Tab-separated table of C-alpha atoms and ligand atoms in Angstrom:
chain	number	residue	atom	x	y	z
O	9	MET	CA	-17.641	-45.308	-59.718
O	10	ARG	CA	-19.641	-49.029	-60.250
O	11	HIS	CA	-20.740	-51.604	-58.747
O	12	LEU	CA	-22.621	-54.724	-59.224
O	13	LEU	CA	-24.856	-54.165	-56.867
O	14	ALA	CA	-28.486	-55.497	-58.261
O	15	ASP	CA	-29.437	-56.795	-61.431
O	16	ASP	CA	-31.360	-53.258	-62.933
O	17	ASP	CA	-27.691	-51.335	-62.393
O	18	LEU	CA	-26.975	-53.481	-65.614
O	19	SER	CA	-28.811	-50.849	-68.984
O	20	PRO	CA	-29.899	-53.328	-71.770
O	21	ALA	CA	-26.317	-52.519	-74.022
O	22	GLU	CA	-24.061	-53.273	-70.600
O	23	GLN	CA	-25.652	-56.604	-69.581
O	24	ALA	CA	-25.182	-57.337	-73.671
O	25	HIS	CA	-21.709	-55.972	-73.979
O	26	LEU	CA	-20.824	-58.558	-70.520
O	27	LEU	CA	-21.642	-60.990	-72.468
O	28	ASP	CA	-20.523	-60.787	-75.324
O	29	LEU	CA	-16.588	-59.173	-72.971
O	30	ALA	CA	-17.691	-63.463	-71.069
O	31	ALA	CA	-18.395	-65.151	-74.411
O	32	SER	CA	-14.757	-63.394	-75.785
O	33	MET	CA	-13.201	-64.339	-72.536
O	34	LYS	CA	-14.359	-67.813	-72.178
O	35	GLY	CA	-12.189	-68.611	-74.933
O	36	ALA	CA	-9.197	-66.884	-74.965
O	37	PRO	CA	-8.804	-67.542	-70.558
O	38	HIS	CA	-5.781	-65.540	-69.791
O	39	VAL	CA	-5.678	-62.826	-72.226
O	40	ARG	CA	-6.720	-59.751	-69.837
O	41	GLN	CA	-4.898	-59.157	-66.883
O	42	PRO	CA	-5.994	-56.835	-65.218
O	43	LEU	CA	-4.609	-58.041	-61.686
O	44	ALA	CA	-0.999	-58.344	-63.180
O	45	GLY	CA	0.956	-57.403	-60.439
O	46	PRO	CA	-0.754	-59.246	-58.927
O	47	ARG	CA	-2.927	-57.314	-57.338
O	48	SER	CA	-6.213	-58.958	-54.877
O	49	VAL	CA	-9.953	-58.474	-54.471
O	50	ALA	CA	-11.859	-59.153	-51.632
O	51	LEU	CA	-14.457	-62.167	-51.982
O	52	ILE	CA	-16.070	-62.836	-48.476
O	53	PHE	CA	-18.487	-64.773	-47.270
O	54	ASP	CA	-20.842	-64.913	-44.771
O	55	LYS	CA	-23.404	-67.593	-46.131
O	56	PRO	CA	-22.216	-71.210	-47.665
O	57	THR	CA	-21.162	-71.052	-50.875
O	58	LEU	CA	-19.571	-73.983	-53.360
O	59	ARG	CA	-19.562	-72.268	-56.536
O	60	THR	CA	-18.859	-68.972	-56.013
O	61	GLN	CA	-16.145	-69.058	-54.194
O	62	VAL	CA	-14.439	-71.428	-57.176
O	63	SER	CA	-15.715	-69.090	-59.574
O	64	PHE	CA	-14.050	-66.253	-58.202
O	65	GLY	CA	-11.202	-67.199	-57.164
O	66	VAL	CA	-10.429	-69.424	-60.042
O	67	GLY	CA	-11.554	-66.104	-61.903
O	68	VAL	CA	-9.399	-63.782	-59.881
O	69	ALA	CA	-5.883	-66.184	-60.910
O	70	ASP	CA	-7.317	-65.989	-64.969
O	71	LEU	CA	-6.512	-62.384	-64.189
O	72	GLY	CA	-3.290	-61.585	-63.232
O	73	GLY	CA	-4.597	-61.095	-59.706
O	74	HIS	CA	-4.958	-62.162	-55.715
O	75	PRO	CA	-7.760	-64.024	-54.746
O	76	LEU	CA	-8.484	-63.092	-50.720
O	77	LEU	CA	-10.713	-65.233	-49.295
O	78	ILE	CA	-12.955	-63.956	-46.084
O	79	ASP	CA	-14.685	-65.870	-44.019
O	80	GLY	CA	-17.657	-63.484	-42.986
O	81	ALA	CA	-18.030	-64.610	-39.676
O	82	LEU	CA	-14.654	-64.441	-38.218
O	83	ALA	CA	-14.705	-61.222	-39.886
O	84	GLY	CA	-18.183	-60.338	-38.439
O	85	ILE	CA	-18.773	-57.309	-39.990
O	86	GLY	CA	-20.881	-54.460	-38.082
O	87	VAL	CA	-20.490	-56.572	-35.475
O	88	ARG	CA	-16.587	-56.169	-34.732
O	89	GLU	CA	-17.096	-52.903	-36.678
O	90	SER	CA	-19.075	-51.430	-39.030
O	91	VAL	CA	-19.301	-52.134	-42.204
O	92	ALA	CA	-18.619	-48.614	-43.081
O	93	ASP	CA	-15.260	-49.218	-41.101
O	94	VAL	CA	-14.286	-52.499	-42.778
O	95	ALA	CA	-15.323	-51.151	-46.366
O	96	ARG	CA	-12.344	-48.381	-45.136
O	97	VAL	CA	-10.291	-50.014	-44.897
O	98	LEU	CA	-10.550	-52.799	-46.942
O	99	GLY	CA	-10.447	-50.386	-50.015
O	100	ARG	CA	-6.781	-49.234	-48.862
O	101	GLN	CA	-5.528	-53.153	-50.008
O	102	VAL	CA	-7.843	-54.949	-52.954
O	103	ALA	CA	-8.875	-53.840	-55.735
O	104	ALA	CA	-11.990	-54.722	-55.177
O	105	VAL	CA	-15.431	-56.300	-53.301
O	106	VAL	CA	-16.653	-59.624	-54.027
O	107	TRP	CA	-20.289	-60.235	-51.130
O	108	ARG	CA	-21.314	-62.687	-49.819
O	109	THR	CA	-23.600	-61.210	-47.864
O	110	TYR	CA	-27.515	-61.554	-45.866
O	111	ALA	CA	-29.779	-57.686	-45.807
O	112	GLN	CA	-29.002	-55.357	-49.970
O	113	GLN	CA	-27.586	-52.773	-47.227
O	114	ARG	CA	-24.930	-53.969	-45.824
O	115	LEU	CA	-24.147	-54.383	-49.372
O	116	GLU	CA	-24.630	-50.861	-50.503
O	117	GLN	CA	-22.808	-49.187	-47.963
O	118	MET	CA	-19.532	-51.564	-47.847
O	119	ALA	CA	-20.476	-50.362	-51.978
O	120	GLU	CA	-20.555	-45.964	-50.220
O	121	HIS	CA	-17.466	-47.056	-48.230
O	122	ALA	CA	-14.730	-48.313	-49.595
O	123	GLY	CA	-13.944	-46.391	-52.925
O	124	VAL	CA	-12.995	-49.684	-54.368
O	125	PRO	CA	-15.630	-51.840	-56.807
O	126	VAL	CA	-18.041	-53.939	-54.999
O	127	VAL	CA	-19.279	-57.102	-57.167
O	128	ASN	CA	-22.852	-59.286	-54.428
O	129	ALA	CA	-21.905	-62.316	-54.470
O	130	LEU	CA	-25.328	-62.911	-53.696
O	131	THR	CA	-27.772	-61.013	-51.011
O	132	ASP	CA	-31.478	-61.856	-49.527
O	133	ASP	CA	-32.387	-60.167	-52.438
O	134	TYR	CA	-30.616	-60.751	-55.713
O	135	HIS	CA	-27.755	-63.046	-57.417
O	136	PRO	CA	-27.153	-60.495	-60.385
O	137	CYS	CA	-23.883	-62.632	-61.500
O	138	GLN	CA	-25.365	-66.441	-61.395
O	139	LEU	CA	-28.231	-64.036	-63.669
O	140	LEU	CA	-25.691	-64.033	-65.905
O	141	ALA	CA	-24.076	-67.108	-66.214
O	142	ASP	CA	-27.840	-68.055	-66.603
O	143	LEU	CA	-28.744	-65.956	-69.611
O	144	LEU	CA	-24.332	-66.693	-71.080
O	145	THR	CA	-25.912	-70.099	-71.062
O	146	ILE	CA	-29.130	-69.802	-72.589
O	147	ARG	CA	-27.510	-67.429	-75.556
O	148	GLU	CA	-25.039	-70.184	-75.915
O	149	HIS	CA	-27.633	-73.798	-75.993
O	150	ARG	CA	-30.559	-70.871	-78.738
O	151	GLY	CA	-28.527	-68.296	-79.532
O	152	ARG	CA	-30.095	-65.538	-78.610
O	153	LEU	CA	-32.222	-63.865	-75.912
O	154	ALA	CA	-34.507	-60.848	-76.566
O	155	GLY	CA	-37.473	-62.783	-77.374
O	156	LEU	CA	-37.910	-66.396	-75.405
O	157	THR	CA	-40.479	-66.932	-73.154
O	158	VAL	CA	-38.450	-68.388	-69.482
O	159	ALA	CA	-40.976	-69.709	-66.599
O	160	PHE	CA	-38.857	-69.710	-63.112
O	161	VAL	CA	-41.421	-72.680	-61.002
O	162	GLY	CA	-41.606	-73.318	-57.420
O	163	ASP	CA	-40.369	-70.475	-54.725
O	164	ALA	CA	-40.388	-66.981	-56.868
O	165	ALA	CA	-40.636	-64.826	-53.549
O	166	CYS	CA	-36.207	-65.010	-53.350
O	167	ASN	CA	-33.096	-63.345	-54.311
O	168	MET	CA	-33.983	-65.840	-57.376
O	169	GLY	CA	-36.798	-64.089	-58.277
O	170	ASN	CA	-36.600	-61.317	-58.128
O	171	SER	CA	-33.227	-60.918	-59.940
O	172	TRP	CA	-34.909	-62.664	-62.819
O	173	LEU	CA	-37.264	-60.541	-63.387
O	174	LEU	CA	-34.799	-57.514	-63.626
O	175	ALA	CA	-32.249	-59.575	-65.673
O	176	GLY	CA	-33.940	-61.353	-67.987
O	177	THR	CA	-35.935	-57.895	-68.364
O	178	THR	CA	-33.488	-56.166	-68.447
O	179	ALA	CA	-31.860	-58.865	-71.889
O	180	GLY	CA	-35.983	-58.201	-73.720
O	181	MET	CA	-36.886	-61.770	-72.419
O	182	HIS	CA	-40.538	-62.938	-71.131
O	183	VAL	CA	-40.158	-63.696	-67.429
O	184	ARG	CA	-43.292	-65.825	-65.805
O	185	LEU	CA	-43.139	-66.449	-62.184
O	186	SER	CA	-44.533	-69.917	-60.620
O	187	GLY	CA	-45.134	-69.848	-57.333
O	188	PRO	CA	-47.891	-71.119	-54.364
O	189	ASP	CA	-50.034	-67.846	-53.841
O	190	GLY	CA	-47.305	-65.504	-51.216
O	191	TYR	CA	-44.378	-67.149	-52.263
O	192	VAL	CA	-43.773	-64.235	-55.668
O	193	PRO	CA	-41.967	-60.944	-56.012
O	194	GLY	CA	-43.898	-58.112	-54.144
O	195	PRO	CA	-45.226	-54.986	-56.363
O	196	ASP	CA	-42.458	-52.882	-56.843
O	197	MET	CA	-40.234	-55.563	-57.759
O	198	PHE	CA	-42.904	-55.869	-61.064
O	199	ALA	CA	-42.599	-52.089	-61.197
O	200	ARG	CA	-39.176	-51.948	-61.973
O	201	ALA	CA	-39.609	-54.756	-64.286
O	202	ASP	CA	-42.518	-52.872	-65.557
O	203	ALA	CA	-40.294	-50.555	-66.105
O	204	ILE	CA	-37.502	-51.838	-67.821
O	205	ALA	CA	-39.731	-54.904	-69.995
O	206	ALA	CA	-41.114	-50.965	-71.267
O	207	VAL	CA	-37.771	-50.168	-72.745
O	208	THR	CA	-36.019	-53.879	-74.050
O	209	GLY	CA	-39.726	-55.347	-74.833
O	210	GLY	CA	-39.631	-58.226	-73.027
O	211	SER	CA	-42.126	-58.903	-70.404
O	212	ALA	CA	-42.911	-59.987	-66.453
O	213	ALA	CA	-45.777	-61.690	-65.400
O	214	VAL	CA	-46.620	-63.519	-62.982
O	215	VAL	CA	-48.982	-67.937	-63.819
O	216	PRO	CA	-49.846	-69.237	-60.408
O	217	ASP	CA	-50.981	-72.727	-62.784
O	218	ALA	CA	-47.284	-74.653	-63.278
O	219	VAL	CA	-48.691	-75.814	-66.445
O	220	ALA	CA	-49.675	-72.061	-67.572
O	221	ALA	CA	-45.932	-70.985	-66.885
O	222	VAL	CA	-44.060	-73.654	-67.933
O	223	SER	CA	-46.830	-73.814	-71.572
O	224	GLY	CA	-44.154	-73.382	-74.346
O	225	ALA	CA	-41.686	-71.314	-72.920
O	226	ASP	CA	-38.347	-72.045	-74.419
O	227	VAL	CA	-35.872	-71.894	-71.061
O	228	VAL	CA	-37.294	-73.610	-67.284
O	229	VAL	CA	-36.176	-72.752	-64.614
O	230	THR	CA	-36.456	-73.871	-60.695
O	231	ASP	CA	-34.095	-72.734	-57.819
O	232	THR	CA	-34.059	-75.227	-54.315
O	233	TRP	CA	-37.623	-74.199	-51.668
O	234	VAL	CA	-35.432	-73.788	-49.176
O	235	SER	CA	-33.017	-71.155	-49.683
O	236	MET	CA	-30.083	-70.007	-47.011
O	237	GLY	CA	-31.359	-69.084	-43.707
O	238	LYS	CA	-35.236	-71.152	-44.173
O	239	GLU	CA	-33.946	-74.003	-43.399
O	240	ASP	CA	-36.482	-74.684	-39.774
O	241	GLU	CA	-39.393	-74.147	-43.314
O	242	ALA	CA	-37.855	-76.789	-44.468
O	243	ALA	CA	-40.905	-79.580	-44.329
O	244	GLU	CA	-43.598	-77.046	-44.980
O	245	ARG	CA	-42.213	-76.216	-47.693
O	246	GLU	CA	-42.074	-79.039	-49.446
O	247	ARG	CA	-45.635	-80.263	-48.915
O	248	VAL	CA	-45.599	-75.743	-50.012
O	249	PHE	CA	-44.236	-76.016	-53.230
O	250	GLY	CA	-44.456	-80.232	-53.899
O	251	PRO	CA	-47.234	-79.166	-57.736
O	252	TRP	CA	-44.463	-77.155	-58.705
O	253	SER	CA	-41.365	-79.764	-58.471
O	254	LEU	CA	-40.075	-79.875	-62.007
O	255	THR	CA	-40.743	-83.161	-63.352
O	256	SER	CA	-41.166	-84.685	-66.570
O	257	GLU	CA	-44.268	-85.131	-66.565
O	258	LEU	CA	-44.454	-80.819	-66.562
O	259	LEU	CA	-41.476	-80.210	-68.620
O	260	ALA	CA	-43.695	-82.085	-71.627
O	261	HIS	CA	-45.728	-78.836	-71.420
O	262	ALA	CA	-42.220	-77.173	-72.771
O	263	ASP	CA	-41.128	-75.846	-76.301
O	264	PRO	CA	-39.169	-79.235	-77.417
O	265	GLN	CA	-35.996	-77.366	-77.299
O	266	ALA	CA	-36.562	-76.072	-73.973
O	267	VAL	CA	-33.691	-75.793	-71.872
O	268	VAL	CA	-33.112	-76.724	-68.682
O	269	LEU	CA	-31.375	-73.887	-65.775
O	270	HIS	CA	-30.509	-74.827	-61.859
O	271	CYS	CA	-28.081	-72.614	-59.936
O	272	LEU	CA	-27.047	-75.314	-57.376
O	273	PRO	CA	-27.263	-77.016	-55.797
O	274	ALA	CA	-30.406	-79.426	-56.847
O	275	TYR	CA	-31.671	-81.251	-53.858
O	276	ARG	CA	-33.350	-84.429	-56.146
O	277	GLY	CA	-36.924	-85.364	-55.985
O	278	LYS	CA	-37.821	-81.861	-54.734
O	279	GLU	CA	-37.556	-78.945	-56.857
O	280	ILE	CA	-37.083	-81.318	-59.608
O	281	ALA	CA	-36.370	-84.109	-60.910
O	282	ALA	CA	-33.152	-86.343	-61.386
O	283	GLU	CA	-34.228	-86.823	-65.149
O	284	VAL	CA	-34.175	-84.391	-65.201
O	285	LEU	CA	-31.609	-83.029	-63.906
O	286	ASP	CA	-29.869	-85.083	-65.690
O	287	GLY	CA	-31.935	-86.248	-68.287
O	288	PRO	CA	-30.732	-84.325	-72.273
O	289	ARG	CA	-33.317	-80.649	-71.239
O	290	SER	CA	-30.319	-80.103	-68.676
O	291	VAL	CA	-27.733	-77.242	-69.326
O	292	VAL	CA	-26.801	-77.143	-65.252
O	293	TRP	CA	-22.990	-77.446	-66.181
O	294	ASP	CA	-22.642	-75.362	-68.778
O	295	GLU	CA	-24.491	-72.934	-66.149
O	296	ALA	CA	-22.145	-73.615	-63.575
O	297	GLU	CA	-18.692	-73.705	-65.862
O	298	ASN	CA	-19.831	-69.760	-67.032
O	299	ARG	CA	-20.068	-67.815	-62.694
O	300	LEU	CA	-16.344	-68.528	-64.267
O	301	HIS	CA	-15.769	-66.539	-67.300
O	302	VAL	CA	-19.169	-63.784	-66.256
O	303	GLN	CA	-17.640	-62.821	-63.269
O	304	LYS	CA	-14.647	-62.213	-65.146
O	305	ALA	CA	-16.155	-60.060	-67.734
O	306	VAL	CA	-18.182	-58.039	-64.645
O	307	LEU	CA	-14.443	-57.599	-62.655
O	308	ALA	CA	-12.720	-57.005	-65.971
O	309	TRP	CA	-15.466	-54.214	-67.238
O	310	LEU	CA	-15.331	-52.193	-63.651
O	311	LEU	CA	-11.914	-52.664	-62.929
O	312	GLU	CA	-11.376	-50.613	-65.965
O	313	ALA	CA	-13.878	-48.387	-64.809
O	314	ALA	CA	-12.430	-47.814	-62.321
O	315	GLN	CA	-9.739	-46.940	-63.789
O	316	GLN	CA	-10.446	-44.190	-66.105
O	317	ASP	CA	-11.844	-42.481	-62.912
O	318	ALA	CA	-9.533	-42.627	-61.334
B	10	CP	N1	-25.544	-71.202	-57.464
B	10	CP	C1	-24.537	-70.582	-56.310
B	10	CP	O1	-24.733	-69.002	-55.732
B	10	CP	O2	-23.967	-71.961	-55.492
B	10	CP	P1	-23.362	-71.322	-54.279
B	10	CP	O3	-23.718	-71.178	-53.326
B	10	CP	O4	-22.844	-72.926	-54.605
B	10	CP	O5	-21.702	-70.827	-54.147
């Protein structure tokens, strides 16, 4: 049974196939109906969300299915009963499980016991659906992925930093992470990215100086400084991350054709200046829309693989 739990669950060929499939489904949104019946997909959220619940809800309906929205707090997964028991119950009734939760291990337990495909809708460690949307958006605007340089500035010690390392190198990109000392992924994550890059021709590096990181970059990315669960540290984080704010002065060091990504929600005047987010280099609204198209491709691909396994 195939799942999408982390970015490096996908080989370079599979990632490219999913991006091609997403692009074709974007042009013909209702042609593929793998959930016709309708069959249901469980969409479980233990953390706040707008884009993810909307894009999966719309996407499941587009695929002919029924999106079953489950409030993680109400279900009490791992509290009222074990993740494994929840997985066994869901797997008897739904075609797939999409889950936004905290520890990656919870998602892995769900995948182990559900008997249906499981998709990571964000954990503390990874956000692979976001990265597929980001890659599709870059490909649309820059025409290719392999060989491009992406600079991620700000809080790189988060799921988006990890996912950029893994998915970016899978696409053959040169990934630069730039943040304060102590706010970049650990050596294990870089070892995984380096192993991928050795095959694809990409690279992964920490470039602490924000100007050096952004210099000549084809893509500049940032994300909130206060990820979910870090709200108590907000004041300290604003002080520490200030020099990595994506301002128009910083963006001026990038390639003149550079595109700016932000997975949203964004905080203007904090991690990104309003004139950058709302400016001509920003492709964030395409990026938000592309969540829909890539996730439909992921579900269609996983469901077809599950059918072949059956
Ligand atoms: N980018 C993203 O995952 O958005 P939500 O948190 O609103 O789902």
